[in-house]
Short mmCIF file of C-alpha atoms in Angstrom, two decimals:
data_model
loop_
_atom_site.label_atom_id
_atom_site.label_comp_id
_atom_site.label_asym_id
_atom_site.label_seq_id
_atom_site.Cartn_x
_atom_site.Cartn_y
_atom_site.Cartn_z
CA UNK A 17 0.00 0.00 0.00
CA UNK A 18 1.48 3.35 -1.06
CA UNK A 19 0.77 6.82 0.26
CA UNK A 20 1.82 10.15 -1.21
CA UNK A 21 3.25 12.12 1.73
CA UNK A 22 3.47 15.91 1.63
CA UNK A 23 6.68 17.48 2.91
CA UNK A 24 7.36 21.12 3.83
CA UNK A 25 8.14 23.36 0.89
CA UNK A 26 5.88 21.58 -1.59
CA UNK A 27 8.00 18.43 -1.89
CA UNK A 28 6.48 14.95 -1.79
CA UNK A 29 7.66 11.52 -0.73
CA UNK A 30 6.10 8.13 -1.58
CA UNK A 31 5.60 6.07 1.58
CA UNK A 32 4.78 2.37 1.65
CA UNK A 33 2.88 0.35 4.23
CA UNK A 34 4.14 -3.21 3.66
CA UNK A 35 1.80 -6.16 3.59
CA UNK A 36 1.94 -7.69 7.11
CA UNK A 37 2.34 -11.19 5.68
CA UNK A 38 5.75 -10.46 4.14
CA UNK A 39 6.69 -7.81 6.68
CA UNK A 40 6.31 -10.27 9.56
CA UNK A 41 8.99 -12.50 8.02
CA UNK A 42 11.23 -9.50 7.41
CA UNK A 43 10.91 -8.29 11.01
CA UNK A 44 11.65 -11.79 12.32
CA UNK A 45 14.76 -11.98 10.13
CA UNK A 46 16.05 -8.65 11.42
CA UNK A 47 15.33 -9.80 14.98
CA UNK A 48 17.25 -13.04 14.46
CA UNK A 49 20.23 -11.22 12.95
CA UNK A 50 20.25 -8.22 15.29
CA UNK A 51 23.47 -9.32 17.10
CA UNK A 52 25.32 -9.42 13.77
CA UNK A 53 23.83 -6.11 12.65
CA UNK A 54 24.61 -4.45 15.97
CA UNK A 55 28.21 -5.60 15.82
CA UNK A 56 28.47 -4.22 12.27
CA UNK A 57 27.19 -0.74 13.16
CA UNK A 58 28.60 -0.46 16.70
CA UNK A 59 31.77 1.49 17.41
CA UNK A 60 31.51 3.89 14.46
CA UNK A 61 30.88 7.27 16.05
CA UNK A 62 30.86 8.93 12.63
CA UNK A 63 27.15 8.12 12.11
CA UNK A 64 24.71 10.35 13.96
CA UNK A 65 21.87 8.06 12.86
CA UNK A 66 23.30 4.79 14.16
CA UNK A 67 20.25 2.72 15.21
CA UNK A 68 19.45 2.32 18.89
CA UNK A 69 16.88 -0.26 19.96
CA UNK A 70 13.95 1.12 21.98
CA UNK A 71 11.87 -0.73 24.53
CA UNK A 72 8.93 1.64 25.10
CA UNK A 73 5.68 0.19 23.75
CA UNK A 74 4.53 3.26 21.82
CA UNK A 75 7.95 4.15 20.39
CA UNK A 76 9.41 2.98 17.14
CA UNK A 77 11.44 -0.24 17.36
CA UNK A 78 14.68 1.64 16.64
CA UNK A 79 15.61 5.30 16.56
CA UNK A 80 18.67 7.28 15.46
CA UNK A 81 21.36 7.78 18.09
CA UNK A 82 20.98 11.56 17.78
CA UNK A 83 18.14 13.68 16.43
CA UNK A 84 18.76 15.82 13.36
CA UNK A 85 18.73 19.12 15.26
CA UNK A 86 21.81 18.07 17.21
CA UNK A 87 24.02 18.63 14.16
CA UNK A 88 24.26 22.29 15.12
CA UNK A 89 25.95 21.37 18.40
CA UNK A 90 28.47 19.10 16.70
CA UNK A 91 29.62 21.62 14.09
CA UNK A 92 31.84 23.83 16.30
CA UNK A 93 33.88 20.77 17.26
CA UNK A 94 33.90 19.33 13.74
CA UNK A 95 34.92 22.62 12.11
CA UNK A 96 37.66 23.45 14.61
CA UNK A 97 40.92 24.06 12.72
CA UNK A 98 39.27 23.53 9.31
CA UNK A 99 38.62 25.83 6.35
CA UNK A 100 36.24 23.94 4.05
CA UNK A 101 33.08 21.86 4.47
CA UNK A 102 31.81 19.22 2.05
CA UNK A 103 28.06 18.60 2.08
CA UNK A 104 26.37 15.95 -0.03
CA UNK A 105 23.80 13.19 0.09
CA UNK A 106 22.86 10.04 -1.81
CA UNK A 107 20.70 10.44 -4.88
CA UNK A 108 17.21 8.89 -4.47
CA UNK A 109 18.55 6.92 -1.53
CA UNK A 110 15.78 4.55 -0.45
CA UNK A 111 14.43 4.02 -3.95
CA UNK A 112 17.92 3.17 -5.26
CA UNK A 113 19.08 0.97 -2.36
CA UNK A 114 20.04 -2.39 -3.91
CA UNK A 115 18.89 -5.27 -1.70
CA UNK A 116 21.84 -7.45 -2.78
CA UNK A 117 24.11 -4.81 -1.20
CA UNK A 118 22.96 -5.94 2.28
CA UNK A 119 25.01 -9.18 2.09
CA UNK A 120 27.87 -7.23 0.48
CA UNK A 121 27.94 -4.86 3.48
CA UNK A 122 27.66 -7.56 6.16
CA UNK A 123 29.81 -10.29 4.60
CA UNK A 124 32.12 -8.38 2.30
CA UNK A 125 31.33 -8.12 -1.39
CA UNK A 126 33.73 -10.85 -2.57
CA UNK A 127 32.59 -13.37 0.05
CA UNK A 128 28.91 -12.58 -0.50
CA UNK A 129 29.17 -13.10 -4.25
CA UNK A 130 31.17 -16.30 -3.84
CA UNK A 131 28.55 -17.70 -1.42
CA UNK A 132 25.49 -16.25 -3.10
CA UNK A 133 22.32 -17.51 -1.46
CA UNK A 134 24.17 -19.39 1.27
CA UNK A 135 24.75 -16.77 3.97
CA UNK A 136 22.44 -15.58 6.73
CA UNK A 137 22.45 -12.07 5.26
CA UNK A 138 21.05 -13.50 2.02
CA UNK A 139 17.90 -14.23 4.00
CA UNK A 140 17.65 -10.52 4.79
CA UNK A 141 18.09 -9.74 1.11
CA UNK A 142 15.30 -12.15 0.16
CA UNK A 143 12.95 -10.91 2.90
CA UNK A 144 13.45 -7.30 1.76
CA UNK A 145 12.69 -8.29 -1.83
CA UNK A 146 9.54 -10.13 -0.78
CA UNK A 147 8.20 -6.98 0.85
CA UNK A 148 8.55 -5.17 -2.51
CA UNK A 149 7.11 -7.84 -4.83
CA UNK A 150 10.52 -9.36 -5.53
CA UNK A 151 12.21 -6.12 -6.62
CA UNK A 152 15.92 -5.82 -5.92
CA UNK A 153 16.09 -2.06 -6.44
CA UNK A 154 14.67 0.07 -3.67
CA UNK A 155 13.22 -0.49 -0.19
CA UNK A 156 9.97 0.93 1.22
CA UNK A 157 10.21 4.43 2.69
CA UNK A 158 8.87 4.50 6.22
CA UNK A 159 9.40 1.16 8.03
CA UNK A 160 12.13 0.76 10.65
CA UNK A 161 13.42 -2.23 8.69
CA UNK A 162 14.34 0.11 5.83
CA UNK A 163 16.15 2.39 8.30
CA UNK A 164 18.17 -0.62 9.49
CA UNK A 165 18.91 -1.77 5.94
CA UNK A 166 20.08 1.73 5.04
CA UNK A 167 22.40 1.96 8.05
CA UNK A 168 23.89 -1.46 7.28
CA UNK A 169 24.93 -0.28 3.82
CA UNK A 170 25.94 3.25 4.81
CA UNK A 171 28.08 1.94 7.68
CA UNK A 172 29.98 -0.15 5.12
CA UNK A 173 30.41 2.99 2.99
CA UNK A 174 31.70 4.87 6.06
CA UNK A 175 34.21 2.13 6.81
CA UNK A 176 35.48 2.20 3.24
CA UNK A 177 35.88 5.97 3.40
CA UNK A 178 37.58 5.88 6.81
CA UNK A 179 40.12 3.37 5.53
CA UNK A 180 41.35 5.90 2.96
CA UNK A 181 41.37 9.21 4.83
CA UNK A 182 40.97 10.77 8.26
CA UNK A 183 37.39 11.99 8.70
CA UNK A 184 36.12 14.96 10.66
CA UNK A 185 32.38 15.41 10.54
CA UNK A 186 29.32 13.21 10.56
CA UNK A 187 26.68 11.37 8.54
CA UNK A 188 22.96 11.52 9.27
CA UNK A 189 21.12 8.80 7.31
CA UNK A 190 22.40 9.55 3.78
CA UNK A 191 23.53 13.16 4.42
CA UNK A 192 27.28 13.75 4.73
CA UNK A 193 28.98 16.80 6.22
CA UNK A 194 32.80 16.60 6.31
CA UNK A 195 35.35 19.29 7.25
CA UNK A 196 38.82 19.77 5.71
CA UNK A 197 41.82 22.04 5.89
CA UNK A 198 42.02 22.57 2.12
CA UNK A 199 39.62 22.61 -0.80
CA UNK A 200 41.69 19.93 -2.52
CA UNK A 201 41.19 17.71 0.52
CA UNK A 202 37.43 18.14 0.24
CA UNK A 203 37.55 17.40 -3.50
CA UNK A 204 39.58 14.25 -2.89
CA UNK A 205 37.10 13.10 -0.23
CA UNK A 206 34.22 13.66 -2.63
CA UNK A 207 35.89 11.49 -5.25
CA UNK A 208 36.58 8.75 -2.69
CA UNK A 209 33.00 8.92 -1.42
CA UNK A 210 31.68 8.53 -4.97
CA UNK A 211 33.85 5.42 -5.38
CA UNK A 212 32.71 3.98 -2.02
CA UNK A 213 29.04 4.53 -2.87
CA UNK A 214 29.48 3.02 -6.33
CA UNK A 215 30.65 -0.22 -4.70
CA UNK A 216 27.10 -0.55 -3.37
CA UNK A 217 25.35 0.70 -6.54
CA UNK A 218 24.71 4.15 -5.04
CA UNK A 219 25.56 7.64 -6.28
CA UNK A 220 25.78 11.13 -4.83
CA UNK A 221 23.13 13.73 -5.53
CA UNK A 222 24.86 16.43 -7.62
CA UNK A 223 22.17 19.03 -6.88
CA UNK A 224 22.86 18.78 -3.14
CA UNK A 225 26.64 18.60 -3.32
CA UNK A 226 28.71 21.66 -2.40
CA UNK A 227 32.08 22.63 -0.95
CA UNK A 228 31.77 25.70 1.28
CA UNK A 229 34.53 27.89 2.62
CA UNK A 230 34.32 28.62 6.34
CA UNK A 231 33.10 30.52 8.26
CA UNK A 232 29.51 29.33 7.83
CA UNK A 233 26.60 29.61 10.29
CA UNK A 234 26.28 26.67 12.67
CA UNK A 235 22.50 26.72 12.31
CA UNK A 236 19.85 28.53 10.30
CA UNK A 237 19.47 32.07 11.58
CA UNK A 238 15.68 31.99 11.25
CA UNK A 239 15.32 29.37 14.00
CA UNK A 240 17.12 31.66 16.45
CA UNK A 241 15.02 34.64 15.38
CA UNK A 242 11.77 32.80 15.99
CA UNK A 243 12.93 31.04 19.16
CA UNK A 244 13.88 34.38 20.76
CA UNK A 245 10.89 36.33 19.46
CA UNK A 246 9.32 38.04 22.46
CA UNK A 247 5.58 37.60 22.91
CA UNK A 248 4.23 39.71 25.76
CA UNK A 249 1.53 38.13 27.90
CA UNK A 250 0.58 40.91 30.30
CA UNK A 251 -2.15 42.53 28.22
CA UNK A 252 -4.28 40.79 25.60
CA UNK A 253 -3.67 43.54 23.05
CA UNK A 254 0.11 43.13 23.39
CA UNK A 255 -0.10 39.34 23.10
CA UNK A 256 -2.24 39.56 19.95
CA UNK A 257 0.08 42.13 18.36
CA UNK A 258 3.18 40.06 19.11
CA UNK A 259 1.60 36.83 17.87
CA UNK A 260 0.63 38.57 14.65
CA UNK A 261 4.19 39.88 14.25
CA UNK A 262 5.73 36.46 14.94
CA UNK A 263 3.51 34.65 12.43
CA UNK A 264 4.07 37.44 9.90
CA UNK A 265 7.81 36.97 10.22
CA UNK A 266 7.43 33.19 9.92
CA UNK A 267 5.28 33.64 6.80
CA UNK A 268 7.89 35.89 5.20
CA UNK A 269 10.63 33.35 6.02
CA UNK A 270 8.50 30.55 4.54
CA UNK A 271 8.68 32.21 1.14
CA UNK A 272 12.37 31.26 1.05
CA UNK A 273 12.61 28.01 3.01
CA UNK A 274 10.55 25.22 4.56
CA UNK A 275 9.81 25.07 8.27
CA UNK A 276 9.21 28.54 9.79
CA UNK A 277 5.41 28.29 10.00
CA UNK A 278 5.57 24.96 11.81
CA UNK A 279 8.24 26.41 14.10
CA UNK A 280 5.92 29.34 14.92
CA UNK A 281 3.17 26.88 15.84
CA UNK A 282 5.49 24.93 18.12
CA UNK A 283 6.76 28.16 19.64
CA UNK A 284 3.17 29.21 20.40
CA UNK A 285 2.84 26.35 22.87
CA UNK A 286 4.81 28.50 25.33
CA UNK A 287 2.24 31.31 25.19
CA UNK A 288 -0.64 31.49 27.63
CA UNK A 289 -4.17 32.17 26.38
CA UNK A 290 -5.25 34.92 28.77
CA UNK A 291 -8.75 35.53 27.40
CA UNK A 292 -11.20 34.83 24.58
CA UNK A 293 -9.77 37.57 22.34
CA UNK A 294 -6.28 36.01 22.38
CA UNK A 295 -7.80 32.58 21.78
CA UNK A 296 -9.72 33.78 18.70
CA UNK A 297 -6.64 35.54 17.31
CA UNK A 298 -4.42 32.51 17.90
CA UNK A 299 -6.89 30.18 16.18
CA UNK A 300 -7.08 32.44 13.13
CA UNK A 301 -3.28 32.48 12.90
CA UNK A 302 -3.12 28.70 13.31
CA UNK A 303 -5.68 27.97 10.60
CA UNK A 304 -4.08 30.54 8.30
CA UNK A 305 -0.77 28.69 8.69
CA UNK A 306 -2.42 25.35 7.87
CA UNK A 307 -4.08 26.86 4.80
CA UNK A 308 -0.71 28.10 3.51
CA UNK A 309 1.32 25.04 4.53
CA UNK A 310 -0.87 21.92 5.00
CA UNK A 311 2.04 19.91 6.40
CA UNK A 312 1.61 21.93 9.63
CA UNK A 313 -1.76 20.28 10.37
CA UNK A 314 -0.39 17.89 13.03
CA UNK A 315 1.37 20.73 14.88
CA UNK A 316 -1.76 22.87 14.57
CA UNK A 317 -4.09 20.23 16.01
CA UNK A 318 -1.64 19.57 18.82
CA UNK A 319 -1.45 23.27 19.70
CA UNK A 320 -5.21 23.82 19.57
CA UNK A 321 -5.95 20.74 21.70
CA UNK A 322 -3.39 21.78 24.31
CA UNK A 323 -4.49 25.42 24.54
CA UNK A 324 -8.18 24.50 24.60
CA UNK A 325 -7.55 22.19 27.55
CA UNK A 326 -5.44 24.80 29.37
CA UNK A 327 -7.88 27.67 28.91
CA UNK A 328 -11.16 25.78 29.08
CA UNK A 329 -12.19 27.48 25.82
CA UNK A 330 -13.68 25.59 22.87
CA UNK A 331 -12.02 25.24 19.49
CA UNK A 332 -13.83 27.22 16.80
CA UNK A 333 -15.30 24.41 14.71
CA UNK A 334 -16.65 26.78 12.05
CA UNK A 335 -13.11 28.07 11.39
CA UNK A 336 -11.85 24.50 11.32
CA UNK A 337 -14.60 23.44 8.91
CA UNK A 338 -13.72 26.26 6.51
CA UNK A 339 -10.07 25.18 6.31
CA UNK A 340 -10.84 21.44 6.19
CA UNK A 341 -13.33 21.92 3.36
CA UNK A 342 -10.89 24.09 1.38
CA UNK A 343 -8.06 21.57 1.75
CA UNK A 344 -10.23 18.68 0.58
CA UNK A 345 -11.65 20.54 -2.41
CA UNK A 346 -8.21 21.85 -3.42
CA UNK A 347 -6.15 18.68 -3.04
CA UNK A 348 -8.55 15.86 -3.93
CA UNK A 349 -8.63 16.62 -7.70
CA UNK A 350 -4.82 16.57 -7.89
CA UNK A 351 -4.53 13.39 -5.78
CA UNK A 352 -2.54 14.97 -2.94
CA UNK A 353 -3.44 12.19 -0.53
CA UNK A 354 -1.51 13.42 2.50
CA UNK A 355 -3.28 16.78 2.65
CA UNK A 356 -6.70 15.16 2.20
CA UNK A 357 -5.98 12.47 4.80
CA UNK A 358 -4.96 15.02 7.43
CA UNK A 359 -8.01 17.17 6.66
CA UNK A 360 -10.30 14.16 7.15
CA UNK A 361 -8.54 13.21 10.37
CA UNK A 362 -8.94 16.79 11.64
CA UNK A 363 -12.68 16.58 10.89
CA UNK A 364 -12.91 13.33 12.86
CA UNK A 365 -10.83 14.62 15.77
CA UNK A 366 -12.75 17.90 16.05
CA UNK A 367 -16.15 16.41 15.14
CA UNK A 368 -16.51 18.86 12.25
CA UNK A 369 -19.23 18.35 9.67
CA UNK A 370 -18.25 18.53 5.99
CA UNK A 371 -20.36 19.12 2.91
CA UNK A 372 -21.56 16.62 0.34
CA UNK A 373 -19.27 18.37 -2.14
CA UNK A 374 -16.27 17.35 -0.02
CA UNK A 375 -17.60 13.81 0.08
CA UNK A 376 -17.92 13.69 -3.69
CA UNK A 377 -14.34 14.96 -4.01
CA UNK A 378 -12.79 12.19 -1.88
CA UNK A 379 -14.63 9.19 -3.35
CA UNK A 380 -12.62 9.42 -6.58
CA UNK A 381 -9.31 8.95 -4.73
CA UNK A 382 -7.65 5.51 -4.71
CA UNK A 383 -5.43 6.08 -1.65
CA UNK A 384 -6.22 3.55 1.12
CA UNK A 385 -5.64 6.01 3.97
CA UNK A 386 -7.94 8.60 2.43
CA UNK A 387 -10.56 5.93 1.77
CA UNK A 388 -10.49 4.59 5.34
CA UNK A 389 -10.64 8.06 6.88
CA UNK A 390 -13.51 9.03 4.60
CA UNK A 391 -15.38 5.81 5.42
CA UNK A 392 -14.83 6.46 9.13
CA UNK A 393 -16.11 10.04 8.76
CA UNK A 394 -19.07 8.69 6.81
CA UNK A 395 -19.88 6.22 9.59
CA UNK A 396 -19.92 9.18 12.03
CA UNK A 397 -22.25 11.10 9.64
CA UNK A 398 -19.71 13.89 9.25
CA UNK A 399 -20.84 14.49 5.68
CA UNK A 400 -24.25 15.53 7.00
CA UNK A 401 -27.15 13.98 5.17
CA UNK A 402 -24.89 13.01 2.28
CA UNK A 403 -23.86 9.34 2.19
CA UNK A 404 -20.68 8.39 0.35
CA UNK A 405 -20.90 6.36 -2.84
CA UNK A 406 -18.49 3.52 -2.03
CA UNK A 407 -18.55 1.81 -5.45
CA UNK A 408 -15.02 2.94 -6.37
CA UNK A 409 -13.54 1.47 -3.20
CA UNK A 410 -15.69 -1.67 -3.47
CA UNK A 411 -14.25 -2.19 -6.97
CA UNK A 412 -10.66 -1.69 -5.75
CA UNK A 413 -11.09 -4.54 -3.25
CA UNK A 414 -13.18 -6.97 -5.29
CA UNK A 415 -10.71 -9.40 -6.88
CA UNK A 416 -9.12 -12.67 -5.81
CA UNK A 417 -5.59 -11.44 -5.13
CA UNK A 418 -6.56 -8.31 -3.21
CA UNK A 419 -5.04 -9.48 0.09
CA UNK A 420 -1.64 -9.67 -1.58
CA UNK A 421 -2.16 -6.55 -3.67
CA UNK A 422 -1.83 -2.80 -3.33
CA UNK A 423 -5.16 -2.36 -1.49
CA UNK A 424 -4.87 -5.03 1.20
CA UNK A 425 -5.27 -2.41 3.95
CA UNK A 426 -8.51 -0.99 2.55
CA UNK A 427 -9.84 -4.51 1.96
CA UNK A 428 -9.03 -5.71 5.48
CA UNK A 429 -10.13 -2.66 7.47
CA UNK A 430 -13.12 -1.99 5.24
CA UNK A 431 -14.26 -5.56 5.79
CA UNK A 432 -13.70 -5.97 9.54
CA UNK A 433 -15.35 -2.61 10.26
CA UNK A 434 -18.24 -3.44 7.89
CA UNK A 435 -17.65 -0.29 5.85
CA UNK A 436 -17.27 -2.28 2.61
CA UNK A 437 -19.07 -5.42 1.46
CA UNK A 438 -16.93 -6.69 -1.42
CA UNK A 439 -13.76 -7.76 0.45
CA UNK A 440 -15.46 -9.76 3.23
CA UNK A 441 -15.17 -13.10 1.40
CA UNK A 442 -11.60 -12.29 0.28
CA UNK A 443 -10.46 -11.80 3.89
CA UNK A 444 -12.23 -14.98 5.00
CA UNK A 445 -10.59 -17.00 2.22
CA UNK A 446 -7.07 -15.91 3.16
CA UNK A 447 -5.74 -17.96 6.14
CA UNK A 448 -3.29 -15.26 7.27
CA UNK A 449 -5.77 -12.38 7.30
CA UNK A 450 -8.56 -14.62 8.56
CA UNK A 451 -6.38 -15.35 11.60
CA UNK A 452 -5.75 -11.63 12.12
CA UNK A 453 -9.48 -10.95 11.95
CA UNK A 454 -10.18 -13.71 14.48
CA UNK A 455 -7.68 -12.11 16.88
CA UNK A 456 -9.25 -8.68 16.34
CA UNK A 457 -6.08 -7.18 14.87
CA UNK A 458 -6.59 -3.63 13.62
CA UNK A 459 -4.24 -1.44 11.60
CA UNK A 460 -6.35 1.72 11.74
CA UNK A 461 -6.98 3.24 15.17
CA UNK A 462 -10.03 5.45 14.83
CA UNK A 463 -9.86 6.95 18.34
CA UNK A 464 -8.24 10.41 18.20
CA UNK A 465 -8.42 10.74 21.99
CA UNK A 466 -6.20 7.72 22.59
CA UNK A 467 -3.45 9.05 20.33
CA UNK A 468 -3.03 12.84 20.69
CA UNK A 469 -1.05 14.85 18.18
CA UNK A 470 2.08 15.45 20.25
CA UNK A 471 3.79 12.46 18.58
CA UNK A 472 3.53 13.42 14.91
CA UNK A 473 3.89 17.12 15.67
CA UNK A 474 6.96 16.73 17.88
CA UNK A 475 10.64 16.62 16.97
CA UNK A 476 12.19 13.83 14.94
CA UNK A 477 13.12 10.80 17.04
CA UNK A 478 16.64 10.51 18.33
CA UNK A 479 18.79 11.30 21.34
CA UNK A 480 20.68 14.39 22.42
CA UNK A 481 24.38 15.06 21.98
CA UNK A 482 26.11 14.86 25.42
CA UNK A 483 27.54 18.18 26.63
CA UNK A 484 31.05 16.75 26.66
CA UNK A 485 30.86 16.25 22.88
CA UNK A 486 30.49 19.96 22.21
#
């Protein structure tokens, strides 16, 4: 199952939710080989994203050693005594990751080729291919297993690079930042990195490759400007004026880069809502930000839920409905599934009624997440008196191989929740999914209260750089 994810700045990324049948075998293979994988990646401090196993139930299975924002704290140490910085990343990284390179990285390329199909790491290779319909090129974007596969290969690239020159800097996933005394040293490192990546059928991204002469800022100046922006809270008029100024500055910054509007929303969590006037002004600013940059929806819902609880004031559902409706009508015709999915989820979370026109817009979309959210909203009568025509989604799930196909999620959830009729027999005829249904397994959690928005709206996972590193 694929989903078209919106990213800040108008960029998009194709995510994949693997079929649980093949993903279960892949997860078990990674579990069985975790000691070998851990030994492979351990001891190389160069990688900021080295996987760390987590034990908390609601966390991801693994997370990066450090979060991405910690790069700013590492740079003063990395750049000490240097004059040039090389920045680059891998071109189309996850979609170009060659599954056969997993055994090459863990066993050594010569040994892996000589013993093709006979090593334990070959089982990882096969399990990864099975998740992607047997394809050897590319791994799904999103699952922790892909994160682990990526780190296995990139650690091997790091080792190859470290064997040829002394490195100062770090790698975060597929992003490299290396510091050098001379430009020629940076150019030599770039050539060596290209060779090391080529060994694993990877290539650098030329559009994101640059050699910069120091000094350079350690972090983006706009984050400091917004983080130190003073919002007065003594008088309501002052608070409203300062909020307006802060969001205005964030909007101006957003014309040049991605991120400032979301940062302004997160920054607003520190501000107390002293009365109804401030609350109305804040909501208007929040919904204006979402209208301009739909990827801020999670941060917006988080902020509104928190401030509503703190102040005891209700969220303006009419304002929410206006934005939700506009997002659905704008993005449904161009198949921007992420924006539509978040708009539908906001309607469910805030109990906002939508129009029949919005309902007609979503029924033409083939995205499973949009379909499930729309069907859930329909079951709650959030399209008013309008009832969704489900024939498109019934047709997508009405064939013999659906439980192994691209719409397994819609077929399973639509069937077990009795939102669709067509896939019921398909689920019952498949032993694996029939067993999941019998055990009441669900992949879609329709309770917005149980899972508040602080997770998706918060910082990227990962630890903090210890003070002694800086």
